[in-house]
JSON list of C-alpha atoms in Angstrom, two decimals:
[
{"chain": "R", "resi": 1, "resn": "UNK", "atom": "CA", "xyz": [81.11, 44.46, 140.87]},
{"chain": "R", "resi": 2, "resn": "UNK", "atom": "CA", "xyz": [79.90, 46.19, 143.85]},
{"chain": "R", "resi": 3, "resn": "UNK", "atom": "CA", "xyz": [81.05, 49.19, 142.76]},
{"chain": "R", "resi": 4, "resn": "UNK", "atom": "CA", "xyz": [79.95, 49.17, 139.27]},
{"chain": "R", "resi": 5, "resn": "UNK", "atom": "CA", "xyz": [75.94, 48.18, 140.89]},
{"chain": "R", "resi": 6, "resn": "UNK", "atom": "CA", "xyz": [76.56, 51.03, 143.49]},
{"chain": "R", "resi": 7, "resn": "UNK", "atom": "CA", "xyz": [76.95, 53.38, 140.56]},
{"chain": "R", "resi": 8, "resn": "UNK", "atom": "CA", "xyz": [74.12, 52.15, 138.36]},
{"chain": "R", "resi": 9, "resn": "UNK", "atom": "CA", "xyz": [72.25, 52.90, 141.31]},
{"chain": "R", "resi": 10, "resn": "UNK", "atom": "CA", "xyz": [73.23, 56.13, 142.01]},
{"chain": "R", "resi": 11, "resn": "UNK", "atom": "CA", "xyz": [72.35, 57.16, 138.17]},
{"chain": "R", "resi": 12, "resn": "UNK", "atom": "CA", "xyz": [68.92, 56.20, 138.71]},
{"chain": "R", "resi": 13, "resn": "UNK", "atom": "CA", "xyz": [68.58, 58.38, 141.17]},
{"chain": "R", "resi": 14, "resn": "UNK", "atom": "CA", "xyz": [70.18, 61.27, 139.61]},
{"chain": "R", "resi": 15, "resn": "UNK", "atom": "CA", "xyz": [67.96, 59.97, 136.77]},
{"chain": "R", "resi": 16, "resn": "UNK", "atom": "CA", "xyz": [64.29, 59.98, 138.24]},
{"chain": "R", "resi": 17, "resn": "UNK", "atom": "CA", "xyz": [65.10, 63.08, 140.21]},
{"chain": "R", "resi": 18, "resn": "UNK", "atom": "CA", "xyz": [66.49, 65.39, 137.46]},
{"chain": "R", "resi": 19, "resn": "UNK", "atom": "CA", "xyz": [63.94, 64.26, 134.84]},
{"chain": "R", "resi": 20, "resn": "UNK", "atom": "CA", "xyz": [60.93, 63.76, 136.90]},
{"chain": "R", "resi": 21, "resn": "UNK", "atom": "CA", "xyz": [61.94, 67.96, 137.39]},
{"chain": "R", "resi": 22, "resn": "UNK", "atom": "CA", "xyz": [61.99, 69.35, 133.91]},
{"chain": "R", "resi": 23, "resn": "UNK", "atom": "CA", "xyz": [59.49, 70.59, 132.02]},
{"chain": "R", "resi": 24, "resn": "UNK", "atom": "CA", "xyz": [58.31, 68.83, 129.26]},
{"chain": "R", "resi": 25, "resn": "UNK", "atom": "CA", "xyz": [59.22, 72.00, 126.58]},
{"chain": "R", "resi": 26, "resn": "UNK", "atom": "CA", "xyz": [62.55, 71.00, 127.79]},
{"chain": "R", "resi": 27, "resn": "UNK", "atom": "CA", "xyz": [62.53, 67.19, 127.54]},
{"chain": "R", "resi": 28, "resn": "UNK", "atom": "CA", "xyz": [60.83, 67.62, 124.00]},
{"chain": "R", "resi": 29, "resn": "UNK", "atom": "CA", "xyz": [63.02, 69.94, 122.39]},
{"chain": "R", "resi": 30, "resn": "UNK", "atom": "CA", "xyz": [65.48, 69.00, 119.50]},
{"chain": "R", "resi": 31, "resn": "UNK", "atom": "CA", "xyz": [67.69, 71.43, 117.76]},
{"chain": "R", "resi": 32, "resn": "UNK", "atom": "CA", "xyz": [66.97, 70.11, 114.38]},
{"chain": "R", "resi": 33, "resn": "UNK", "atom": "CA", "xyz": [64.97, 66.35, 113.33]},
{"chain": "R", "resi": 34, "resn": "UNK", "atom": "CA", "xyz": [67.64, 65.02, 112.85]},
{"chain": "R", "resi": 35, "resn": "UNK", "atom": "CA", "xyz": [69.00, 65.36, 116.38]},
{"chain": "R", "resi": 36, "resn": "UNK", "atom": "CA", "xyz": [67.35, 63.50, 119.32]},
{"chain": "R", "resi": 37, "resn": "UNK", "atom": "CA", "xyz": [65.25, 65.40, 121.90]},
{"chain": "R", "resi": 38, "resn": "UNK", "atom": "CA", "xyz": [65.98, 64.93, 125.62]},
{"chain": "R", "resi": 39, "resn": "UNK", "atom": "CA", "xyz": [63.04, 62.65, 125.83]},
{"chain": "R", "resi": 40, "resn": "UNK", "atom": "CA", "xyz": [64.09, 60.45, 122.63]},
{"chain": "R", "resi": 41, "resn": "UNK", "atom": "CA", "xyz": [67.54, 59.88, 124.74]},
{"chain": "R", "resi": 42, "resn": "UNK", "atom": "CA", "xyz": [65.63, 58.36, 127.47]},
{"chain": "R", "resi": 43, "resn": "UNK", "atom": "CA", "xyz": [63.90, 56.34, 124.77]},
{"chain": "R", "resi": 44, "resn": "UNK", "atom": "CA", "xyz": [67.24, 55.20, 123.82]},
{"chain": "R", "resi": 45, "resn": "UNK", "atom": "CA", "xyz": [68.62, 54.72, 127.29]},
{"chain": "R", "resi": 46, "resn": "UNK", "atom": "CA", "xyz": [65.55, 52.15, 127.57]},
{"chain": "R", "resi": 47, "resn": "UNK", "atom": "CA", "xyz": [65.97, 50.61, 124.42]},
{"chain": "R", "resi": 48, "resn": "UNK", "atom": "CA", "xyz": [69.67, 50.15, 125.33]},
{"chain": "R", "resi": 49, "resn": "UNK", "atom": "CA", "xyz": [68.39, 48.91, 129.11]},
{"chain": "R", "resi": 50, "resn": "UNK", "atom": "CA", "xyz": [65.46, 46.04, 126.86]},
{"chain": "R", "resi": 51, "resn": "UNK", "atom": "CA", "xyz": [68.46, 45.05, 124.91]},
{"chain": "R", "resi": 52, "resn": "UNK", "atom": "CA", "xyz": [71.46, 44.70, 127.49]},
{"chain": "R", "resi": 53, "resn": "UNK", "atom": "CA", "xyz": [69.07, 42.97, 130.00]},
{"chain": "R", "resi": 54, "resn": "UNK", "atom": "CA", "xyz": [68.17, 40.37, 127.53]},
{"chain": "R", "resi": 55, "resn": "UNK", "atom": "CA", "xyz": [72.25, 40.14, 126.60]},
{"chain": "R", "resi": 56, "resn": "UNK", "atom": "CA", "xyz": [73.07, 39.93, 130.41]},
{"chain": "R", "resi": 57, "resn": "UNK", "atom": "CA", "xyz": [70.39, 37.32, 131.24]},
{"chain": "R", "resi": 58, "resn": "UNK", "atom": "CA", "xyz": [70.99, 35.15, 127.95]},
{"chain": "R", "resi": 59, "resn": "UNK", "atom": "CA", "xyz": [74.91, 35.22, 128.50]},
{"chain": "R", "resi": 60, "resn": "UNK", "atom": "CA", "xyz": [73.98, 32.93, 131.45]},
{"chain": "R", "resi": 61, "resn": "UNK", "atom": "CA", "xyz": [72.48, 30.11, 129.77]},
{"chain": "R", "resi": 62, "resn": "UNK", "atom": "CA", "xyz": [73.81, 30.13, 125.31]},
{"chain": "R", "resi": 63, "resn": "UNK", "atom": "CA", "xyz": [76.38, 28.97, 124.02]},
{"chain": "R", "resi": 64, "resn": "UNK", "atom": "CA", "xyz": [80.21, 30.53, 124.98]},
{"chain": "R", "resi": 65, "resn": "UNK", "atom": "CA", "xyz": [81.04, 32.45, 123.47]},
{"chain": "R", "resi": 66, "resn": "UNK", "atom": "CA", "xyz": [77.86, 34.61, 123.44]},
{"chain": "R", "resi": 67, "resn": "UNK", "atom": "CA", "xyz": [77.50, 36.47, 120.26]},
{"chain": "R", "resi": 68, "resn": "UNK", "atom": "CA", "xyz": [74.93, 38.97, 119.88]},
{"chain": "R", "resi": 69, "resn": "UNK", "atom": "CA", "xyz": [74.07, 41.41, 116.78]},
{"chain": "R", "resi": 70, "resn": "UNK", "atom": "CA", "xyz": [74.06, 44.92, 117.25]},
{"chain": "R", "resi": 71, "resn": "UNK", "atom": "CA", "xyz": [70.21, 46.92, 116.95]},
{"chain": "R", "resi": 72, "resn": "UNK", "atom": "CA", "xyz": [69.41, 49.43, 115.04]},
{"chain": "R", "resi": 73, "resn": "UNK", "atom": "CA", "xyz": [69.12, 52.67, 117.89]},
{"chain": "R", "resi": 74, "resn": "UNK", "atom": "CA", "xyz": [67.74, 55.36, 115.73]},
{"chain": "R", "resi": 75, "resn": "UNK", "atom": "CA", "xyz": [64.52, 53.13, 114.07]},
{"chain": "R", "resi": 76, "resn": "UNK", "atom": "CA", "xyz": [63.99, 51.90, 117.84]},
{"chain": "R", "resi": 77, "resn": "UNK", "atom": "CA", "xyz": [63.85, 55.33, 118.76]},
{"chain": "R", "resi": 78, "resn": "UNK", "atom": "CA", "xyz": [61.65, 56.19, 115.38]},
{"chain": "R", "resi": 79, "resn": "UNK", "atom": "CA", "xyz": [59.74, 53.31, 115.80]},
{"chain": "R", "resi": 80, "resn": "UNK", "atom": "CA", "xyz": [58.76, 53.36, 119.77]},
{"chain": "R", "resi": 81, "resn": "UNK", "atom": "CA", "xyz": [57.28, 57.19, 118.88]},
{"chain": "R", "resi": 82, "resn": "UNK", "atom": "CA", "xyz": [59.31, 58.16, 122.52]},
{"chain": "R", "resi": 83, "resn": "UNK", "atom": "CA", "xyz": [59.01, 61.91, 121.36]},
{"chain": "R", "resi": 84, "resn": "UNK", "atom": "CA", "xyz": [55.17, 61.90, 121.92]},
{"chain": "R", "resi": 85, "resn": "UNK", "atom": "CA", "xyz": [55.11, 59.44, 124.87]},
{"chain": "R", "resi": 86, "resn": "UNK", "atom": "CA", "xyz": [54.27, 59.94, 128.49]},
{"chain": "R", "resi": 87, "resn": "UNK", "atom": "CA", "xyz": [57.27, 60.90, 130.49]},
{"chain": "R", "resi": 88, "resn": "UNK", "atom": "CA", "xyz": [56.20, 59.25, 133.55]},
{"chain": "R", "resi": 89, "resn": "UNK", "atom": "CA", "xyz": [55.82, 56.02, 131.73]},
{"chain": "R", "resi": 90, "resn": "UNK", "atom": "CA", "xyz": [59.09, 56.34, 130.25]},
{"chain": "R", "resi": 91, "resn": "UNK", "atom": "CA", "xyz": [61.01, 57.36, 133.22]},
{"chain": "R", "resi": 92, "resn": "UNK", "atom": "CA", "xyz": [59.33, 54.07, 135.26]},
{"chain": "R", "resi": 93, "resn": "UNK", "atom": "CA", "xyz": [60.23, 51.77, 132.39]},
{"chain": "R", "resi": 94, "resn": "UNK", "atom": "CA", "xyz": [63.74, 53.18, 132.73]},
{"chain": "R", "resi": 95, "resn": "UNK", "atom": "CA", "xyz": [63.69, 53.23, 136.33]},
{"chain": "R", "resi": 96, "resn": "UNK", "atom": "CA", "xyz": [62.78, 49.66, 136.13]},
{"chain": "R", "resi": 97, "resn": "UNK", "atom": "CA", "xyz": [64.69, 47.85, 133.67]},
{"chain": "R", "resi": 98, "resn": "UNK", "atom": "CA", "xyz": [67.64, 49.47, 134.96]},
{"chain": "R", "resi": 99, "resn": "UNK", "atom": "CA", "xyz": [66.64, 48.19, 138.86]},
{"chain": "R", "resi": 100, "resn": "UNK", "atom": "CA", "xyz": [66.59, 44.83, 137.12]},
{"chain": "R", "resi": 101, "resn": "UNK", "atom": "CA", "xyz": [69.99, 45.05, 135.69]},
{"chain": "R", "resi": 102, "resn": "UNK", "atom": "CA", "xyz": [71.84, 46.47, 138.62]},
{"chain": "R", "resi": 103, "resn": "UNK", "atom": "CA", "xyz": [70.12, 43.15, 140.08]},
{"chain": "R", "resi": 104, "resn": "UNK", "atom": "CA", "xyz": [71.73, 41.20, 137.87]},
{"chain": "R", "resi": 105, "resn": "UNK", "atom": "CA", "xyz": [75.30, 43.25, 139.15]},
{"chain": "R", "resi": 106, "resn": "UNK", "atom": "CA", "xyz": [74.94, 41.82, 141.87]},
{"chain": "R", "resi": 107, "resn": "UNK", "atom": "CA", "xyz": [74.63, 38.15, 141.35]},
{"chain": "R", "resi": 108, "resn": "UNK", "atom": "CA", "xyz": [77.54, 38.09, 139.12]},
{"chain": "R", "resi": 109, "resn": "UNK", "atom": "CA", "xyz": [80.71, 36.33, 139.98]},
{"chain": "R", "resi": 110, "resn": "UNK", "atom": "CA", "xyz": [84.16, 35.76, 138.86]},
{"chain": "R", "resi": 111, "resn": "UNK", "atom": "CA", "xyz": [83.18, 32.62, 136.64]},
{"chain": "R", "resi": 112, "resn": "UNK", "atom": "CA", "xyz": [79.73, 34.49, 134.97]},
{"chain": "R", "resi": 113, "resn": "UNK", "atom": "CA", "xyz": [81.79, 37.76, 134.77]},
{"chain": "R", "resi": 114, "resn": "UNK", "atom": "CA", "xyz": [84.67, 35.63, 132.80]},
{"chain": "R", "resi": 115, "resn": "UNK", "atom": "CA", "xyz": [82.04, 34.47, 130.17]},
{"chain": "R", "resi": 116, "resn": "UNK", "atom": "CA", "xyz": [83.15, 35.06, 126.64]},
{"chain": "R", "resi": 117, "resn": "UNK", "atom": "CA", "xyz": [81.40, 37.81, 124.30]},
{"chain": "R", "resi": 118, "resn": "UNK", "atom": "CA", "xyz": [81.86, 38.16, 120.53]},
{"chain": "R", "resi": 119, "resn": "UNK", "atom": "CA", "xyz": [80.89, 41.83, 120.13]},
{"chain": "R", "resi": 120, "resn": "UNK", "atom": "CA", "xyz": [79.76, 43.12, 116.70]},
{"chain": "R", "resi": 121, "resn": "UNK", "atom": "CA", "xyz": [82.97, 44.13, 115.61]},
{"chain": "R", "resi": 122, "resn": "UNK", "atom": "CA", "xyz": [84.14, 40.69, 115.85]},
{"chain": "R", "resi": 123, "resn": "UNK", "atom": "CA", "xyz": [86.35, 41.64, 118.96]},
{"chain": "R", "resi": 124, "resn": "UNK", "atom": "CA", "xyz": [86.19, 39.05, 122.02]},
{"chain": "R", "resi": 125, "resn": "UNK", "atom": "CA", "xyz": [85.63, 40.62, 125.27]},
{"chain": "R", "resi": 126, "resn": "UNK", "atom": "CA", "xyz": [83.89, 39.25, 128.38]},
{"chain": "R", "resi": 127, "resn": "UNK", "atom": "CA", "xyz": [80.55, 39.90, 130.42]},
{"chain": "R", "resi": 128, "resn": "UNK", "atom": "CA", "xyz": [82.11, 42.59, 132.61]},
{"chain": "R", "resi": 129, "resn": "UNK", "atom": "CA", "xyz": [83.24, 44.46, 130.07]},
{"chain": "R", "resi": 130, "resn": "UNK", "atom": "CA", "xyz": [79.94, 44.44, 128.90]},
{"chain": "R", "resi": 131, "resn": "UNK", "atom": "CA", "xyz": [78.25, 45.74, 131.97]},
{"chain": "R", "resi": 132, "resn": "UNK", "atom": "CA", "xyz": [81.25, 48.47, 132.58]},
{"chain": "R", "resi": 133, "resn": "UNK", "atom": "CA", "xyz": [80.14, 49.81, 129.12]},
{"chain": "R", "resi": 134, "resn": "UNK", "atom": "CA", "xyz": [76.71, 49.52, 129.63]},
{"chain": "R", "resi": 135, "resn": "UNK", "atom": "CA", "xyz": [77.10, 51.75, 132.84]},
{"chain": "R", "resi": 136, "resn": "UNK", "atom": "CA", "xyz": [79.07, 54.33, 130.77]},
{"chain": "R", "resi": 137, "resn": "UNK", "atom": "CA", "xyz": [76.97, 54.83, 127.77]},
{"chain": "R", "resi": 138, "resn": "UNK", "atom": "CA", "xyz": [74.03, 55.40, 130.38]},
{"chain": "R", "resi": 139, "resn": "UNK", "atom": "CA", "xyz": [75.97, 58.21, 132.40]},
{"chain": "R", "resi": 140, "resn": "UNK", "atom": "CA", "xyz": [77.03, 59.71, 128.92]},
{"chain": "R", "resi": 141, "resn": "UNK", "atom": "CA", "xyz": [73.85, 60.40, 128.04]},
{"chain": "R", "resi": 142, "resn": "UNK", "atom": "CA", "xyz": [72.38, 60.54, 131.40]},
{"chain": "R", "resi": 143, "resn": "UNK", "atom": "CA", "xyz": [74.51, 63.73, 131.17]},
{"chain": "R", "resi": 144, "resn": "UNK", "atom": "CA", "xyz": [73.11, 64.97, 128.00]},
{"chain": "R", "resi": 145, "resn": "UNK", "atom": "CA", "xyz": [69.68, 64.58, 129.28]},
{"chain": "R", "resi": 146, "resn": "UNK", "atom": "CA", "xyz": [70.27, 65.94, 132.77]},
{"chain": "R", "resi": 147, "resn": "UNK", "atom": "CA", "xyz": [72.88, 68.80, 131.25]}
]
């Protein structure tokens, strides 16, 4: 797990610094409405941070095996107006939720990691899984922001 917290915090980094650089024509821009601007994919990258904490904290405590529904990512998105926000306030609350997370990295063990996770296809997986993809959906579009 070590590994997978000293990554997470290397993509905040990359994160704060290449964002906190670009101009806000270029964090705004979308090549048509119904495509996501750079800033809208930090929107999601929080949304996906709110939603993954709450799965990665709750796993701890419910029922095994945790089940959790899937959210709806583009009426977040729509709905949280991220086009027209602040970047500085979004790139803290991504900053921040995502500190909070690679926290919770690190006080994982092999038990916690081991816990049982219905995802919404139905398929069983475990806790680690979970955090390995949530790591590699941010760096995916980390990399569309950032590209």
């Amino acid at each position: 797990m070590k590994a997978l917290e000293n990554r997470l915090e290397h993509l905040i980094q990359l994160g704060v610094e290449g964002i906190s650089k670009a101009s806000e024509s270029k964090l705004t821009y979308s090549v048509s409405p119904e495509k996501w601007s750079k800033k809208e994919i930090l929107g999601h990258l929080i949304d996906s941070g709110v939603n993954n904490l709450q799965r990665f904290t709750e796993i701890q405590f419910k029922t095994k095996p945790y089940t959790f529904d899937n959210y709806k990512q583009a009426d977040l998105v729509k709905a949280n107006d991220y086009q027209h926000a602040e970047i500085n306030e979004l790139l803290g609350l991504w900053k921040a939720i995502n500190n909070r997370i690679r926290y919770l990295f690190s006080i994982q063990n092999e038990t916690t990691l081991g816990y049982k996770v219905v995802l919404g296809s139905g398929e069983v997986s475990d806790l680690q899984f979970l955090m390995v993809d949530y790591v590699d959906h941010l760096e995916y579009h980390l990399k569309q922001i950032l590209g």
